[in-house]
CSV table of C-alpha atoms and ligand atoms in Angstrom, one decimal:
chain,number,residue,atom,x,y,z
A,1,MET,CA,84.6,111.2,77.7
A,2,VAL,CA,85.7,113.3,80.7
A,3,VAL,CA,87.4,111.6,83.6
A,4,LEU,CA,87.9,113.2,87.0
A,5,GLY,CA,90.9,112.0,89.0
A,6,ILE,CA,91.5,112.3,92.7
A,7,GLU,CA,94.9,111.6,94.4
A,8,SER,CA,95.2,111.6,98.2
A,9,SER,CA,97.5,108.8,99.0
A,10,CYS,CA,100.1,110.7,100.9
A,11,ASP,CA,100.9,114.4,101.3
A,12,GLU,CA,99.6,115.9,98.1
A,13,THR,CA,96.0,116.5,97.3
A,14,GLY,CA,95.6,116.3,93.5
A,15,VAL,CA,92.5,116.8,91.3
A,16,ALA,CA,92.4,116.7,87.5
A,17,LEU,CA,90.2,116.3,84.5
A,18,VAL,CA,91.3,114.4,81.4
A,19,THR,CA,89.4,113.8,78.2
A,20,TYR,CA,89.6,111.2,75.4
A,21,GLN,CA,87.8,110.1,72.3
A,22,GLY,CA,87.9,106.5,71.2
A,23,MET,CA,91.4,105.1,71.5
A,24,GLU,CA,93.2,108.5,71.2
A,25,THR,CA,95.7,109.2,73.9
A,26,PRO,CA,93.9,111.1,76.7
A,27,ARG,CA,94.5,114.8,77.0
A,28,LEU,CA,94.8,116.8,80.2
A,29,LEU,CA,92.1,119.5,80.6
A,30,ALA,CA,93.1,120.9,83.9
A,31,HIS,CA,94.8,119.9,87.1
A,32,ALA,CA,95.3,121.4,90.6
A,33,LEU,CA,97.5,120.3,93.4
A,34,HIS,CA,98.1,121.2,97.0
A,35,SER,CA,101.3,120.1,98.6
A,36,GLN,CA,101.3,119.6,102.4
A,37,ALA,CA,105.1,119.8,102.6
A,38,ASP,CA,105.0,123.0,104.6
A,39,MET,CA,102.6,121.5,107.1
A,40,HIS,CA,104.8,118.4,107.7
A,41,ARG,CA,108.2,120.1,107.5
A,42,ASP,CA,108.2,120.9,111.3
A,43,TYR,CA,107.8,117.2,112.0
A,44,GLY,CA,110.6,116.0,109.6
A,45,GLY,CA,108.1,113.8,107.7
A,46,VAL,CA,104.5,113.1,106.9
A,47,VAL,CA,102.1,112.9,109.9
A,48,PRO,CA,99.3,110.6,108.7
A,49,GLU,CA,96.5,112.1,110.8
A,50,LEU,CA,97.4,115.6,109.7
A,51,ALA,CA,97.6,114.5,106.1
A,52,SER,CA,94.1,113.0,106.2
A,53,ARG,CA,92.5,116.1,107.8
A,54,ASP,CA,94.2,118.3,105.3
A,55,HIS,CA,93.0,116.3,102.3
A,56,ILE,CA,89.4,116.8,103.7
A,57,ARG,CA,89.9,120.5,103.7
A,58,ARG,CA,91.5,120.8,100.2
A,59,LEU,CA,89.6,118.3,98.0
A,60,LEU,CA,86.4,120.2,97.2
A,61,PRO,CA,88.0,123.6,96.6
A,62,LEU,CA,90.5,121.9,94.3
A,63,LEU,CA,87.7,120.2,92.5
A,64,GLN,CA,85.9,123.6,92.0
A,65,GLN,CA,89.2,125.0,90.8
A,66,VAL,CA,89.7,122.4,88.0
A,67,LEU,CA,86.1,122.6,86.9
A,68,ALA,CA,86.4,126.3,86.6
A,69,GLN,CA,89.8,126.1,84.9
A,70,ALA,CA,88.6,123.6,82.3
A,71,GLN,CA,85.2,125.3,82.0
A,72,VAL,CA,83.5,121.9,82.5
A,73,ALA,CA,80.3,121.6,84.5
A,74,LEU,CA,80.3,118.8,87.1
A,75,ASP,CA,77.5,116.9,85.4
A,76,ARG,CA,79.7,116.6,82.2
A,77,VAL,CA,82.1,114.3,84.1
A,78,ASP,CA,81.6,110.8,82.8
A,79,ALA,CA,83.7,108.8,85.3
A,80,ILE,CA,85.5,109.4,88.5
A,81,ALA,CA,88.8,107.9,89.5
A,82,PHE,CA,90.6,107.8,92.9
A,83,THR,CA,93.8,106.4,94.2
A,84,ARG,CA,92.8,103.1,95.9
A,85,GLY,CA,96.4,102.4,97.1
A,86,PRO,CA,99.1,102.0,98.1
A,87,GLY,CA,99.4,104.8,100.6
A,88,LEU,CA,98.3,106.0,104.0
A,89,ALA,CA,95.0,104.4,104.9
A,90,GLY,CA,93.3,107.5,106.3
A,91,ALA,CA,94.5,109.7,103.5
A,92,LEU,CA,93.3,107.2,100.8
A,93,LEU,CA,89.9,107.0,102.5
A,94,VAL,CA,89.3,110.7,102.0
A,95,GLY,CA,89.8,110.4,98.3
A,96,ALA,CA,87.8,107.2,98.1
A,97,ALA,CA,84.9,108.6,100.0
A,98,CYS,CA,84.8,111.8,98.0
A,99,ALA,CA,85.0,110.0,94.7
A,100,ASN,CA,82.2,107.6,95.6
A,101,ALA,CA,80.0,110.3,97.0
A,102,LEU,CA,80.4,112.2,93.8
A,103,GLY,CA,79.8,109.0,91.8
A,104,ALA,CA,76.6,108.2,93.7
A,105,ALA,CA,75.3,111.7,93.4
A,106,LEU,CA,76.0,111.9,89.7
A,107,GLN,CA,75.3,108.2,89.0
A,108,ARG,CA,78.7,107.8,87.3
A,109,PRO,CA,81.2,104.9,87.4
A,110,VAL,CA,83.9,105.1,90.1
A,111,ILE,CA,87.3,103.5,89.4
A,112,GLY,CA,89.9,102.7,92.1
A,113,VAL,CA,93.3,103.2,90.6
A,114,HIS,CA,96.7,101.9,91.7
A,115,HIS,CA,99.0,104.8,92.5
A,116,LEU,CA,102.0,103.4,90.7
A,117,GLU,CA,100.0,102.6,87.6
A,118,GLY,CA,99.3,106.3,87.6
A,119,HIS,CA,103.0,107.2,87.9
A,120,LEU,CA,103.8,104.6,85.2
A,121,MET,CA,101.3,106.0,82.7
A,122,SER,CA,102.0,109.7,83.4
A,123,PRO,CA,104.5,110.1,80.4
A,124,PHE,CA,101.5,109.5,78.1
A,125,LEU,CA,100.4,113.0,79.0
A,126,SER,CA,103.8,114.4,77.8
A,127,ASN,CA,104.7,115.7,74.4
A,128,ASP,CA,106.7,112.6,73.8
A,129,PRO,CA,104.5,109.7,74.8
A,130,PRO,CA,106.0,106.2,74.9
A,131,HIS,CA,104.7,103.1,73.1
A,132,PHE,CA,104.3,99.7,74.7
A,133,PRO,CA,106.3,97.6,75.6
A,134,PHE,CA,108.8,99.4,77.7
A,135,VAL,CA,110.8,99.1,80.9
A,136,ALA,CA,109.6,101.4,83.7
A,137,LEU,CA,111.8,102.7,86.5
A,138,LEU,CA,109.5,103.6,89.3
A,139,VAL,CA,111.3,105.8,91.8
A,140,SER,CA,109.1,107.4,94.5
A,141,GLY,CA,109.3,108.0,98.2
A,142,GLY,CA,108.0,104.5,98.9
A,143,HIS,CA,109.0,102.4,95.9
A,144,THR,CA,112.0,101.6,93.7
A,145,GLN,CA,111.0,99.1,91.1
A,146,LEU,CA,111.9,98.0,87.6
A,147,MET,CA,108.9,96.8,85.7
A,148,ARG,CA,108.4,95.3,82.3
A,149,VAL,CA,105.2,96.9,80.9
A,150,ASP,CA,103.6,95.2,77.9
A,151,GLY,CA,100.3,97.2,78.1
A,152,VAL,CA,97.8,98.6,80.6
A,153,GLY,CA,97.6,96.1,83.4
A,154,ARG,CA,100.4,93.9,82.0
A,155,TYR,CA,103.2,94.4,84.5
A,156,GLU,CA,106.1,92.1,85.3
A,157,LEU,CA,108.3,93.0,88.3
A,158,LEU,CA,112.0,92.7,87.2
A,159,GLY,CA,113.6,94.0,90.4
A,160,GLU,CA,112.9,96.2,93.4
A,161,SER,CA,114.5,97.6,96.5
A,162,VAL,CA,114.9,95.0,99.3
A,163,ASP,CA,114.9,97.8,101.9
A,164,ASP,CA,114.6,101.6,101.5
A,165,ALA,CA,113.3,103.3,98.4
A,166,ALA,CA,115.5,105.7,96.4
A,167,GLY,CA,113.3,108.6,97.5
A,168,GLU,CA,113.7,107.5,101.1
A,169,ALA,CA,117.5,107.4,100.6
A,170,PHE,CA,117.4,111.0,99.4
A,171,ASP,CA,115.1,112.0,102.3
A,172,LYS,CA,117.0,110.2,105.0
A,173,SER,CA,120.4,111.4,103.7
A,174,ALA,CA,119.0,115.0,103.5
A,175,LYS,CA,118.0,114.7,107.1
A,176,VAL,CA,121.5,113.7,108.1
A,177,LEU,CA,122.8,116.8,106.3
A,178,GLY,CA,120.3,119.0,108.2
A,179,LEU,CA,118.1,119.7,105.2
A,180,GLY,CA,114.4,120.0,105.3
A,181,TYR,CA,111.6,117.7,104.2
A,182,PRO,CA,111.1,116.5,101.5
A,183,GLY,CA,114.8,115.9,101.2
A,184,GLY,CA,115.2,115.0,97.5
A,185,PRO,CA,114.9,118.4,95.9
A,186,ALA,CA,116.9,120.0,98.8
A,187,LEU,CA,119.7,117.5,98.6
A,188,SER,CA,119.8,117.8,94.9
A,189,ALA,CA,120.0,121.7,95.1
A,190,LEU,CA,122.9,121.5,97.6
A,191,ALA,CA,124.7,118.9,95.5
A,192,SER,CA,124.8,121.2,92.5
A,193,GLY,CA,127.7,123.1,94.2
A,194,GLY,CA,129.6,120.0,95.3
A,195,ARG,CA,132.0,117.4,94.0
A,196,ALA,CA,130.5,114.0,93.4
A,197,ASP,CA,133.9,112.2,93.9
A,198,ALA,CA,134.7,113.9,97.2
A,199,PHE,CA,133.4,111.0,99.3
A,200,ALA,CA,133.6,107.3,98.5
A,201,LEU,CA,130.1,106.0,99.3
A,202,PRO,CA,128.8,102.5,98.6
A,203,ARG,CA,126.8,101.5,95.5
A,204,PRO,CA,124.8,98.7,97.1
A,205,LEU,CA,124.0,95.7,94.9
A,206,LEU,CA,125.6,97.4,91.9
A,207,HIS,CA,127.1,94.2,90.6
A,208,SER,CA,124.7,91.8,92.3
A,209,GLY,CA,123.8,90.2,89.0
A,210,ASN,CA,120.1,90.9,89.5
A,211,LEU,CA,117.9,93.9,89.2
A,212,ASP,CA,117.3,94.5,93.0
A,213,PHE,CA,118.3,97.6,94.9
A,214,SER,CA,119.3,98.2,98.5
A,215,PHE,CA,119.6,101.7,99.8
A,216,ALA,CA,119.4,101.3,103.6
A,217,GLY,CA,123.2,101.1,104.0
A,218,LEU,CA,123.8,104.3,102.2
A,219,LYS,CA,122.2,106.5,104.8
A,220,THR,CA,124.5,104.9,107.4
A,221,ALA,CA,127.5,105.6,105.3
A,222,VAL,CA,126.4,109.2,104.8
A,223,TRP,CA,125.9,109.5,108.6
A,224,THR,CA,129.4,108.1,109.2
A,225,GLN,CA,131.0,110.6,106.8
A,226,HIS,CA,129.0,113.4,108.2
A,227,ARG,CA,130.1,112.6,111.7
A,228,LYS,CA,133.8,112.6,110.6
A,229,LEU,CA,133.3,116.2,109.4
A,230,GLY,CA,132.9,117.2,113.1
A,231,ALA,CA,130.5,119.6,114.7
A,232,CYS,CA,130.8,122.5,112.2
A,233,PRO,CA,131.2,121.2,108.6
A,234,THR,CA,131.6,123.9,106.0
A,235,ARG,CA,129.0,124.6,103.4
A,236,GLN,CA,131.4,123.2,100.8
A,237,GLN,CA,131.9,119.9,102.7
A,238,LEU,CA,128.1,119.5,103.0
A,239,ALA,CA,127.7,120.2,99.3
A,240,ASP,CA,130.4,117.6,98.5
A,241,LEU,CA,128.7,115.0,100.7
A,242,ALA,CA,125.3,115.8,99.1
A,243,ALA,CA,126.8,115.5,95.6
A,244,SER,CA,128.5,112.2,96.5
A,245,THR,CA,125.3,110.9,97.9
A,246,GLN,CA,123.3,111.8,94.9
A,247,ALA,CA,125.9,110.3,92.6
A,248,ALA,CA,125.8,107.0,94.5
A,249,ILE,CA,122.0,106.7,94.3
A,250,VAL,CA,121.9,107.8,90.6
A,251,ASP,CA,124.7,105.5,89.6
A,252,VAL,CA,122.8,102.4,90.9
A,253,LEU,CA,119.5,103.6,89.3
A,254,VAL,CA,121.1,104.2,85.9
A,255,HIS,CA,123.2,101.0,85.9
A,256,LYS,CA,120.2,98.8,86.8
A,257,SER,CA,117.9,100.5,84.4
A,258,LEU,CA,120.3,99.9,81.5
A,259,ARG,CA,120.7,96.3,82.6
A,260,ALA,CA,116.9,95.8,82.7
A,261,LEU,CA,116.6,97.1,79.2
A,262,HIS,CA,119.3,94.8,78.0
A,263,ASP,CA,117.9,91.7,79.8
A,264,ALA,CA,114.4,92.5,78.5
A,265,GLY,CA,115.6,93.1,75.0
A,266,LEU,CA,113.7,96.5,75.0
A,267,GLN,CA,114.8,100.0,73.9
A,268,ARG,CA,112.3,102.2,75.7
A,269,LEU,CA,112.6,103.3,79.3
A,270,VAL,CA,109.9,105.2,81.2
A,271,VAL,CA,111.0,107.0,84.3
A,272,ALA,CA,108.3,107.8,86.8
A,273,GLY,CA,107.8,108.9,90.4
A,274,GLY,CA,109.1,111.8,92.4
A,275,VAL,CA,112.8,110.9,92.0
A,276,GLY,CA,112.3,111.0,88.3
A,277,ALA,CA,112.4,114.8,88.7
A,278,ASN,CA,116.1,114.5,89.6
A,279,ALA,CA,118.2,116.5,87.1
A,280,LEU,CA,121.3,114.3,87.5
A,281,LEU,CA,119.3,111.1,86.9
A,282,ARG,CA,117.8,112.6,83.8
A,283,SER,CA,121.0,113.8,82.4
A,284,ARG,CA,122.8,110.5,83.0
A,285,LEU,CA,120.0,108.5,81.3
A,286,ASP,CA,119.8,111.0,78.4
A,287,ALA,CA,123.5,110.6,77.9
A,288,ALA,CA,123.2,106.8,77.9
A,289,ALA,CA,120.3,107.1,75.4
A,290,ALA,CA,122.4,109.3,73.1
A,291,GLN,CA,125.1,106.6,73.1
A,292,ARG,CA,122.9,103.5,72.4
A,293,ARG,CA,119.7,102.6,70.7
A,294,MET,CA,117.3,103.5,73.4
A,295,ARG,CA,114.7,106.2,74.2
A,296,VAL,CA,113.9,107.6,77.6
A,297,HIS,CA,110.5,109.0,78.4
A,298,TYR,CA,109.6,111.2,81.4
A,299,PRO,CA,106.4,112.8,82.6
A,300,GLU,CA,106.2,116.5,82.4
A,301,PRO,CA,108.1,118.0,85.3
A,302,ALA,CA,104.9,119.1,87.0
A,303,LEU,CA,103.5,115.5,86.8
A,304,CYS,CA,106.6,113.7,88.3
A,305,THR,CA,105.5,113.9,91.9
A,306,ASP,CA,102.0,112.9,93.0
A,307,ASN,CA,99.1,114.4,91.1
A,308,GLY,CA,95.5,113.8,90.1
A,309,ALA,CA,96.2,113.9,86.4
A,310,MET,CA,98.0,110.5,86.4
A,311,ILE,CA,95.1,109.0,88.3
A,312,ALA,CA,92.5,110.3,85.8
A,313,LEU,CA,94.8,109.2,83.0
A,314,ALA,CA,95.3,105.6,84.3
A,315,ALA,CA,91.5,105.3,84.7
A,316,ALA,CA,90.9,106.7,81.2
A,317,MET,CA,93.3,104.2,79.7
A,318,ARG,CA,91.6,101.3,81.5
A,319,LEU,CA,88.1,102.6,80.4
A,320,GLN,CA,89.4,102.8,76.8
A,321,ARG,CA,90.4,99.2,76.8
A,322,GLY,CA,87.4,97.9,78.7
A,323,LEU,CA,89.7,97.1,81.7
A,324,ALA,CA,87.8,99.0,84.4
A,325,THR,CA,84.9,97.2,86.2
A,326,PRO,CA,83.5,99.8,88.6
A,327,PRO,CA,81.2,98.3,91.3
A,328,GLN,CA,77.6,99.2,90.8
A,329,ASP,CA,76.8,100.0,94.4
A,330,TYR,CA,79.4,102.6,95.3
A,331,ALA,CA,80.8,100.3,98.0
A,332,PHE,CA,84.5,101.0,98.3
A,333,ASP,CA,87.7,100.1,100.1
A,334,VAL,CA,91.3,101.2,100.1
A,335,ALA,CA,94.4,99.1,99.7
A,336,PRO,CA,97.3,100.7,101.7
A,337,ARG,CA,99.6,97.9,100.7
A,338,TRP,CA,99.0,96.8,97.2
A,339,ALA,CA,101.7,95.3,94.8
A,340,LEU,CA,101.5,96.7,91.2
A,341,GLU,CA,102.3,93.3,89.7
A,342,THR,CA,99.1,91.9,91.2
A,343,VAL,CA,97.0,94.4,89.3
A,344,SER,CA,95.8,92.3,86.5
A,345,ALA,CA,94.7,93.4,83.1
A,346,ALA,CA,91.2,93.0,84.4
A,347,ALA,CA,90.4,95.7,87.0
A,348,PRO,CA,91.0,94.5,90.6
A,349,ALA,CA,87.9,93.5,92.5
A,350,PRO,CA,87.5,95.9,95.4
B,1,LIG,O1,106.2,110.0,93.8
B,1,LIG,P1,106.3,110.9,94.9
B,1,LIG,O2,105.9,112.3,94.8
B,1,LIG,O3,105.5,110.4,96.2
B,1,LIG,C1,105.5,109.0,96.5
B,1,LIG,O4,104.6,108.4,95.9
B,1,LIG,O5,106.3,108.6,97.3
B,1,LIG,O6,107.9,110.9,95.4
B,1,LIG,C2,108.3,111.6,96.5
B,1,LIG,C3,109.8,111.4,96.6
B,1,LIG,C4,110.4,112.0,97.9
B,1,LIG,O7,111.2,111.0,98.5
B,1,LIG,C5,111.2,113.1,97.3
B,1,LIG,O8,112.3,113.4,98.2
B,1,LIG,C6,111.7,112.6,96.0
B,1,LIG,O9,110.5,111.9,95.5
B,1,LIG,N1,112.1,113.7,95.0
B,1,LIG,C7,113.3,113.9,94.6
B,1,LIG,C8,113.3,115.0,93.7
B,1,LIG,N2,112.0,115.5,93.7
B,1,LIG,C9,111.3,114.7,94.5
B,1,LIG,N3,114.4,113.1,94.7
B,1,LIG,C10,115.5,113.6,94.1
B,1,LIG,N4,115.6,114.7,93.3
B,1,LIG,C11,114.5,115.4,93.1
B,1,LIG,N5,114.6,116.5,92.3
B,2,LIG,ZN1,103.8,108.8,94.1
């Protein structure tokens, strides 16, 4: 079976092809991605209308690119998957309309996938795929969640951010430091030349006794420290503040992830979403894993941020297990707000 995946929930247009036989772990045939980061940079964040229009421009050329790369003819595609939500409504609609038009033309099933289910499953395309059950740390621009995952569609929310997401904390702090968008990679690069203990920043809810997060206060603390540096902070001061900010975010993520594993009685952690690309987070979790009986699984670096491969993969894993029920009439909707834990083992009704 060959599954085409389309991701268009925010500022990345992703298209990919995966293949699988029986219950074998699906394999990636090809994927192509266009990031809109350059287009949105001038505005300091994603402009939804510009995002939608750009997805329209990019989708079909990217589709042709992956078909050529994989040397697969369009009529060999057996099923088409798209990101149904959560995300920007207009951007999601572009992927949904494209997927359903292709499905209707080819008479193939079309499957609406939950974006976070895609992130969650993405390590299955790595050289070191996890086994169920595991705890997932989902850390993206819009979400910070700890989830117990017992199988495809079997998700239990253990804790989440009560305000900003970890990615948002990176992005907003980066903005305070005068760095571009998206802020996570830029802040992390600046932090590499700084001292993580230079500024005392809060670790919100670190000892709250539950698995929730709160990052909104951090950006205010970063702003306050930045203001104290005066009008012309040195490069070293900025690097120190970046390193201290990154350490504060990562400390909380690591602490709560280890606690979630302990509480759930599990030894496997899957880290997914854009912040999962963060080198400090990875090294801290790897160091913890080396010290105790636990394994950490990550997606391949190229599949950490949004991409079509994870959408094709999640659909393929549902199809393998009989958990996808595509509508027969190619009627579709999108779900800009959609909680992962409401995605049942049976596919969601559109
Ligand atoms: O999963 P993703 O690509 O998109 C969403 O679904 O939101 O995550 C994007 C987020 C952004 O906030 C970005 O700043 C952050 O992931 N990010 C990073 C790194 N790379 C991306 N944060 C910290 N360190 C990184 N290396
Ligand atoms: Zn994402």
